[in-house]
Short mmCIF file of C-alpha atoms and ligand atoms in Angstrom, two decimals:
data_model
loop_
_atom_site.label_atom_id
_atom_site.label_comp_id
_atom_site.label_asym_id
_atom_site.label_seq_id
_atom_site.Cartn_x
_atom_site.Cartn_y
_atom_site.Cartn_z
CA MET A 1 142.40 79.58 56.41
CA GLU A 2 138.76 78.60 56.10
CA LEU A 3 137.82 81.07 58.85
CA TYR A 4 139.65 83.95 57.19
CA GLU A 5 137.91 83.20 53.92
CA LEU A 6 134.52 83.34 55.65
CA MET A 7 135.47 86.63 57.27
CA ARG A 8 136.45 88.08 53.93
CA GLU A 9 133.14 86.98 52.42
CA ALA A 10 131.07 88.30 55.32
CA VAL A 11 132.53 91.79 54.86
CA LEU A 12 132.23 91.58 51.11
CA ASP A 13 128.56 90.59 51.44
CA GLY A 14 127.97 93.30 54.03
CA ASP A 15 126.71 90.57 56.38
CA GLU A 16 127.14 92.23 59.76
CA GLU A 17 125.68 89.36 61.80
CA GLU A 18 127.98 86.81 60.19
CA ALA A 19 131.02 89.07 60.57
CA VAL A 20 130.29 89.44 64.30
CA ARG A 21 129.75 85.69 64.66
CA LEU A 22 133.09 85.01 62.98
CA ALA A 23 134.90 87.56 65.14
CA ARG A 24 133.54 85.77 68.23
CA GLN A 25 134.58 82.43 66.77
CA ALA A 26 138.10 83.77 66.21
CA LEU A 27 138.29 84.79 69.87
CA GLU A 28 137.01 81.41 71.05
CA GLU A 29 139.50 79.57 68.88
CA GLY A 30 142.32 81.84 70.00
CA VAL A 31 143.48 82.62 66.47
CA ASN A 32 146.00 85.34 65.80
CA LEU A 33 143.86 88.50 65.78
CA GLN A 34 146.19 90.47 63.56
CA GLU A 35 146.15 87.69 61.00
CA ALA A 36 142.37 87.45 61.24
CA MET A 37 142.11 91.18 60.58
CA ASP A 38 144.58 91.25 57.71
CA GLN A 39 143.67 88.06 55.90
CA GLY A 40 139.99 88.06 56.82
CA PHE A 41 138.14 91.30 57.47
CA LEU A 42 140.65 93.67 55.85
CA ALA A 43 140.91 91.55 52.72
CA GLY A 44 137.12 91.85 52.50
CA ILE A 45 136.96 95.65 52.78
CA GLN A 46 139.83 95.99 50.32
CA GLN A 47 138.03 93.81 47.82
CA ALA A 48 134.81 95.78 48.36
CA GLY A 49 136.80 98.95 47.66
CA GLN A 50 138.18 97.40 44.50
CA LEU A 51 134.67 96.49 43.31
CA TYR A 52 133.55 100.04 44.09
CA GLU A 53 136.35 101.43 41.98
CA GLU A 54 135.36 99.07 39.17
CA GLU A 55 131.77 100.32 39.56
CA GLU A 56 130.49 96.85 40.38
CA TYR A 57 129.66 97.98 43.91
CA PHE A 58 127.74 101.15 44.69
CA LEU A 59 128.05 103.34 47.74
CA PRO A 60 125.29 101.51 49.70
CA ASP A 61 127.17 98.21 49.14
CA LEU A 62 130.34 99.80 50.42
CA VAL A 63 128.52 101.19 53.46
CA CYS A 64 127.20 97.70 54.30
CA SER A 65 130.68 96.21 53.93
CA ALA A 66 132.14 98.93 56.11
CA ASP A 67 129.44 98.40 58.78
CA ALA A 68 130.12 94.67 58.85
CA MET A 69 133.84 95.37 59.18
CA LYS A 70 133.30 97.87 61.99
CA SER A 71 131.03 95.59 64.00
CA ALA A 72 133.54 92.75 63.76
CA LEU A 73 136.34 95.11 64.77
CA ALA A 74 134.35 96.29 67.78
CA ILE A 75 134.21 92.69 69.06
CA LEU A 76 137.96 92.24 68.68
CA ASP A 77 138.67 95.68 70.11
CA ASP A 78 136.59 95.01 73.25
CA THR A 79 138.59 91.89 73.94
CA LEU A 80 141.89 93.64 73.41
CA LYS A 81 140.79 96.34 75.82
CA SER A 82 139.56 93.96 78.51
CA SER A 83 142.76 91.92 78.24
CA GLY A 84 144.53 95.26 78.73
CA GLY A 85 147.43 94.41 76.46
CA GLN A 86 150.95 94.19 77.89
CA LYS A 87 150.69 96.97 80.44
CA THR A 88 153.79 99.03 80.93
CA GLU A 89 154.41 100.80 84.28
CA LYS A 90 153.25 104.10 82.83
CA ALA A 91 151.19 103.68 79.73
CA ALA A 92 151.72 106.44 77.23
CA ARG A 93 148.57 108.17 76.03
CA VAL A 94 147.61 108.11 72.39
CA ALA A 95 144.73 110.15 70.97
CA LEU A 96 143.44 109.19 67.54
CA VAL A 97 141.09 111.06 65.25
CA THR A 98 139.84 111.09 61.69
CA VAL A 99 140.07 114.69 60.55
CA GLN A 100 137.19 117.05 59.82
CA GLY A 101 135.19 116.35 56.67
CA ASP A 102 136.24 112.71 56.64
CA VAL A 103 134.10 109.82 57.88
CA HIS A 104 136.54 107.00 57.09
CA ASP A 105 137.28 105.55 60.49
CA ILE A 106 138.07 101.88 59.91
CA GLY A 107 141.83 102.37 59.57
CA LYS A 108 141.98 104.64 62.61
CA THR A 109 139.99 102.10 64.63
CA ILE A 110 142.41 99.32 63.67
CA VAL A 111 145.37 101.50 64.62
CA GLY A 112 143.64 102.16 67.97
CA ALA A 113 143.04 98.44 68.55
CA MET A 114 146.70 97.65 67.91
CA MET A 115 147.85 100.47 70.18
CA THR A 116 145.53 99.23 72.93
CA ALA A 117 146.84 95.70 72.48
CA SER A 118 150.36 97.06 72.86
CA GLY A 119 149.53 98.60 76.23
CA TYR A 120 148.94 102.23 75.31
CA GLU A 121 146.09 104.23 76.78
CA VAL A 122 144.05 105.04 73.70
CA TYR A 123 141.55 107.86 73.30
CA ASP A 124 139.46 107.58 70.16
CA LEU A 125 138.18 111.08 69.42
CA GLY A 126 135.98 109.86 66.57
CA CYS A 127 135.71 110.86 62.95
CA ASP A 128 134.86 114.07 61.11
CA VAL A 129 135.98 116.03 64.17
CA GLU A 130 136.44 119.77 63.78
CA ASN A 131 140.03 120.94 64.05
CA GLU A 132 139.26 123.27 66.96
CA LYS A 133 137.70 120.36 68.84
CA VAL A 134 140.85 118.28 68.26
CA ILE A 135 142.90 121.08 69.83
CA GLU A 136 140.52 121.24 72.79
CA GLU A 137 140.89 117.50 73.29
CA VAL A 138 144.68 117.76 73.17
CA LYS A 139 144.51 120.40 75.91
CA ARG A 140 142.14 118.26 77.97
CA LEU A 141 143.71 114.83 77.54
CA LYS A 142 147.37 115.86 77.18
CA PRO A 143 148.24 112.84 75.03
CA ASP A 144 151.87 111.91 74.36
CA VAL A 145 150.92 111.13 70.77
CA LEU A 146 148.21 112.49 68.48
CA GLY A 147 147.35 110.35 65.45
CA LEU A 148 145.60 112.00 62.52
CA SER A 149 143.87 109.87 59.92
CA ALA A 150 142.72 111.15 56.52
CA LEU A 151 141.44 109.03 53.64
CA LEU A 152 140.50 111.73 51.17
CA THR A 153 142.90 113.88 49.20
CA SER A 154 140.57 116.76 50.09
CA THR A 155 140.89 116.15 53.85
CA MET A 156 144.60 115.38 54.20
CA GLU A 157 145.19 119.13 54.34
CA GLU A 158 143.39 119.16 57.69
CA GLN A 159 146.39 117.28 59.09
CA GLU A 160 148.51 120.28 58.16
CA SER A 161 145.92 122.68 59.61
CA ILE A 162 145.85 120.81 62.92
CA ILE A 163 149.65 120.93 63.19
CA ARG A 164 149.52 124.66 62.44
CA LEU A 165 146.89 125.15 65.16
CA LEU A 166 148.98 123.15 67.66
CA LYS A 167 151.88 125.50 66.94
CA GLN A 168 149.68 128.58 67.32
CA GLU A 169 148.42 127.31 70.67
CA GLY A 170 151.97 126.58 71.87
CA LEU A 171 151.17 122.88 72.17
CA ARG A 172 153.33 121.46 69.41
CA GLN A 173 156.31 120.65 71.67
CA ASP A 174 154.11 118.68 74.05
CA VAL A 175 152.73 116.13 71.63
CA LYS A 176 154.14 113.89 68.91
CA VAL A 177 151.97 114.02 65.82
CA ILE A 178 151.72 110.98 63.57
CA ILE A 179 149.69 110.75 60.41
CA GLY A 180 148.20 108.03 58.25
CA GLY A 181 145.58 107.17 55.67
CA ALA A 182 145.66 105.96 52.08
CA PRO A 183 146.54 109.25 50.29
CA VAL A 184 149.23 110.16 52.82
CA ASN A 185 152.95 109.35 52.56
CA GLN A 186 156.29 110.18 54.13
CA THR A 187 156.85 113.11 51.77
CA TRP A 188 153.60 114.69 52.97
CA ALA A 189 154.53 113.98 56.59
CA ASP A 190 157.87 115.76 56.07
CA LYS A 191 156.19 118.66 54.29
CA ILE A 192 153.77 119.33 57.13
CA SER A 193 156.36 118.61 59.86
CA ALA A 194 154.56 115.63 61.33
CA ASP A 195 156.73 113.51 63.62
CA GLY A 196 155.97 110.33 61.75
CA TYR A 197 153.94 108.46 59.18
CA SER A 198 152.93 104.87 58.88
CA ASP A 199 150.90 102.95 56.31
CA ASN A 200 149.64 100.24 58.65
CA ALA A 201 148.66 99.56 62.23
CA ILE A 202 151.60 97.34 63.14
CA SER A 203 154.24 99.79 62.00
CA ALA A 204 152.21 102.59 63.63
CA VAL A 205 152.82 100.91 66.99
CA LYS A 206 156.55 100.62 66.23
CA LEU A 207 156.59 104.26 65.18
CA VAL A 208 155.05 105.37 68.47
CA GLU A 209 157.51 103.21 70.41
CA SER A 210 160.47 104.81 68.65
CA LEU A 211 159.11 108.36 69.00
CA LEU A 212 158.58 107.91 72.72
CA LYS A 213 162.03 106.38 73.12
CA GLN A 214 163.57 109.37 71.34
CA GLU A 215 162.14 111.70 73.95
CA GLY A 216 163.28 109.45 76.76
CA GLY A 217 159.95 107.79 77.51
CA ALA A 218 156.44 109.06 78.02
CA ALA A 219 156.01 112.18 80.06
C1 B12 B 301 135.13 101.86 53.27
C2 B12 B 301 135.20 103.12 52.45
C3 B12 B 301 134.19 104.06 52.64
C4 B12 B 301 133.13 103.95 53.72
C5 B12 B 301 133.75 104.43 55.05
C6 B12 B 301 133.13 103.76 56.25
C7 B12 B 301 133.90 104.01 57.51
N1 B12 B 301 133.18 104.08 58.59
O1 B12 B 301 135.13 104.15 57.54
C8 B12 B 301 132.02 104.91 53.17
C9 B12 B 301 131.11 104.11 52.28
C10 B12 B 301 131.20 105.65 54.20
C11 B12 B 301 132.86 105.83 52.28
C12 B12 B 301 132.44 107.10 51.91
C13 B12 B 301 133.13 107.88 50.99
N2 B12 B 301 134.23 107.55 50.30
CO1 B12 B 301 135.28 105.99 50.72
N3 B12 B 301 136.27 104.44 50.76
C14 B12 B 301 136.25 103.33 51.48
C15 B12 B 301 137.36 102.34 51.05
C16 B12 B 301 136.73 101.30 50.12
C17 B12 B 301 138.09 101.61 52.12
C18 B12 B 301 138.69 102.48 53.23
C19 B12 B 301 139.10 101.58 54.35
O2 B12 B 301 138.43 101.48 55.36
N4 B12 B 301 140.20 100.82 54.14
C20 B12 B 301 140.68 99.83 55.09
C21 B12 B 301 141.54 100.51 56.15
C22 B12 B 301 142.03 99.48 57.16
O3 B12 B 301 142.66 101.04 55.50
P1 B12 B 301 143.14 102.55 55.76
O4 B12 B 301 141.99 103.40 56.09
O5 B12 B 301 144.04 102.94 54.67
O6 B12 B 301 143.97 102.44 57.13
C23 B12 B 301 145.24 101.80 57.27
C24 B12 B 301 146.41 102.74 56.94
O7 B12 B 301 146.11 103.77 56.04
C25 B12 B 301 146.89 103.22 58.28
N5 B12 B 301 146.25 104.37 58.88
C26 B12 B 301 145.01 104.86 58.73
N6 B12 B 301 144.79 105.89 59.52
C27 B12 B 301 145.92 106.08 60.22
C28 B12 B 301 146.24 107.04 61.18
C29 B12 B 301 147.50 107.04 61.72
C30 B12 B 301 147.84 108.05 62.76
C31 B12 B 301 148.47 106.09 61.30
C32 B12 B 301 149.83 106.13 61.87
C33 B12 B 301 148.14 105.12 60.34
C34 B12 B 301 146.86 105.13 59.82
O8 B12 B 301 146.66 102.10 59.10
C35 B12 B 301 145.39 101.53 58.76
C36 B12 B 301 145.40 100.08 59.15
O9 B12 B 301 146.36 99.33 58.45
C37 B12 B 301 138.34 103.31 50.27
C38 B12 B 301 139.17 102.67 49.15
C39 B12 B 301 140.51 102.23 49.62
N7 B12 B 301 141.02 101.25 48.95
O10 B12 B 301 141.10 102.79 50.54
C40 B12 B 301 137.36 104.36 49.74
C41 B12 B 301 137.85 105.81 49.44
C42 B12 B 301 138.81 106.26 50.52
N8 B12 B 301 136.62 106.59 49.48
C43 B12 B 301 136.60 107.49 48.58
C44 B12 B 301 135.53 108.41 48.38
C45 B12 B 301 135.62 109.33 47.18
C46 B12 B 301 134.44 108.43 49.27
C47 B12 B 301 133.24 109.38 49.21
C48 B12 B 301 133.56 110.85 48.85
C49 B12 B 301 132.22 108.77 48.22
C50 B12 B 301 131.00 109.59 47.92
N9 B12 B 301 130.82 109.79 46.63
O11 B12 B 301 130.27 110.01 48.78
C51 B12 B 301 132.68 109.25 50.64
C52 B12 B 301 133.36 110.28 51.57
C53 B12 B 301 132.61 110.59 52.78
C54 B12 B 301 133.45 111.46 53.70
N10 B12 B 301 133.12 112.73 53.81
O12 B12 B 301 134.41 111.01 54.31
C55 B12 B 301 137.87 107.50 47.72
C56 B12 B 301 138.82 108.65 48.07
C57 B12 B 301 139.43 109.28 46.85
C58 B12 B 301 140.40 110.34 47.23
N11 B12 B 301 141.65 110.11 46.88
O13 B12 B 301 140.08 111.35 47.80
C59 B12 B 301 138.40 106.09 47.96
C60 B12 B 301 139.95 105.93 47.84
C61 B12 B 301 137.69 105.13 46.94
C62 B12 B 301 137.98 105.50 45.49
N12 B12 B 301 139.01 104.93 44.90
O14 B12 B 301 137.28 106.28 44.90
N13 B12 B 301 134.00 105.24 51.93
#
């Protein structure tokens, strides 16, 4: 528990170097990475967010916390990628993006890390990506699943716009669309005809598994 507490503090303090050191330590000690994320780094960014809401933290503090979190995640993500996860015979392809106008990419990155660890071929399209560019990438990469992240109430509508564009381009049948992000919920997913919604990275993996099963496996 000591390690998780240090991780939480490193993110809270915006101490990038320490967060990276602790991520490496976690790998060396072989601790459960999901637990380290949830109880360590994630707890830190959530607390930073809380302090921001209470106006004890200002935006620069939050940026530092987010940077520390991202650098630590990158270390864990690299390892998950190089270990390759539990490879299935034909890994389904998952493209993930944070929608246009939105720079919040921590949640999407965690979802990507969990998908990678579960053996999916993950394409991270980045954050604040224009809708037209997302469509281009769907045409180019032909993913089985497209995950759309939005953290702002003002950007969640882009999820709807992207689904509309997929329909217009005749691509909607070819790709399962899942959505996530703090302001999003199942009601919104139903309203915009997304194929699924999840509020965390673990259930996002389960969601993808069940969607791919429904269509009789990845194409
Ligand atoms: C860190 C943070 C930032 C960082 C982002 C850094 C980065 N690279 O991501 C910085 C400082 C840059 C930032 C900026 C801003 N932020 Co901000 N930010 C946050 C904060 C504190 C945490 C977000 C986060 O990373 N959470 C941790 C992750 C792991 O959780 P998550 O994103 O929800 O992801 C999980 C699930 O949602 C799900 N999930 C996420 N995506 C997906 C996708 C799919 C497909 C699936 C299936 C699941 C899934 O799984 C994830 C893992 O479990 C939140 C507050 C909060 N409590 O959410 C505010 C918050 C989102 N920000 C907010 C605001 C207002 C802003 C700014 C407008 C502030 C400003 N005045 O400039 C700007 C917006 C800039 C922009 N255009 O995007 C508001 C949004 C209010 C609203 N309802 O619209 C919030 C809620 C804070 C608040 N209460 O005021 N922010």
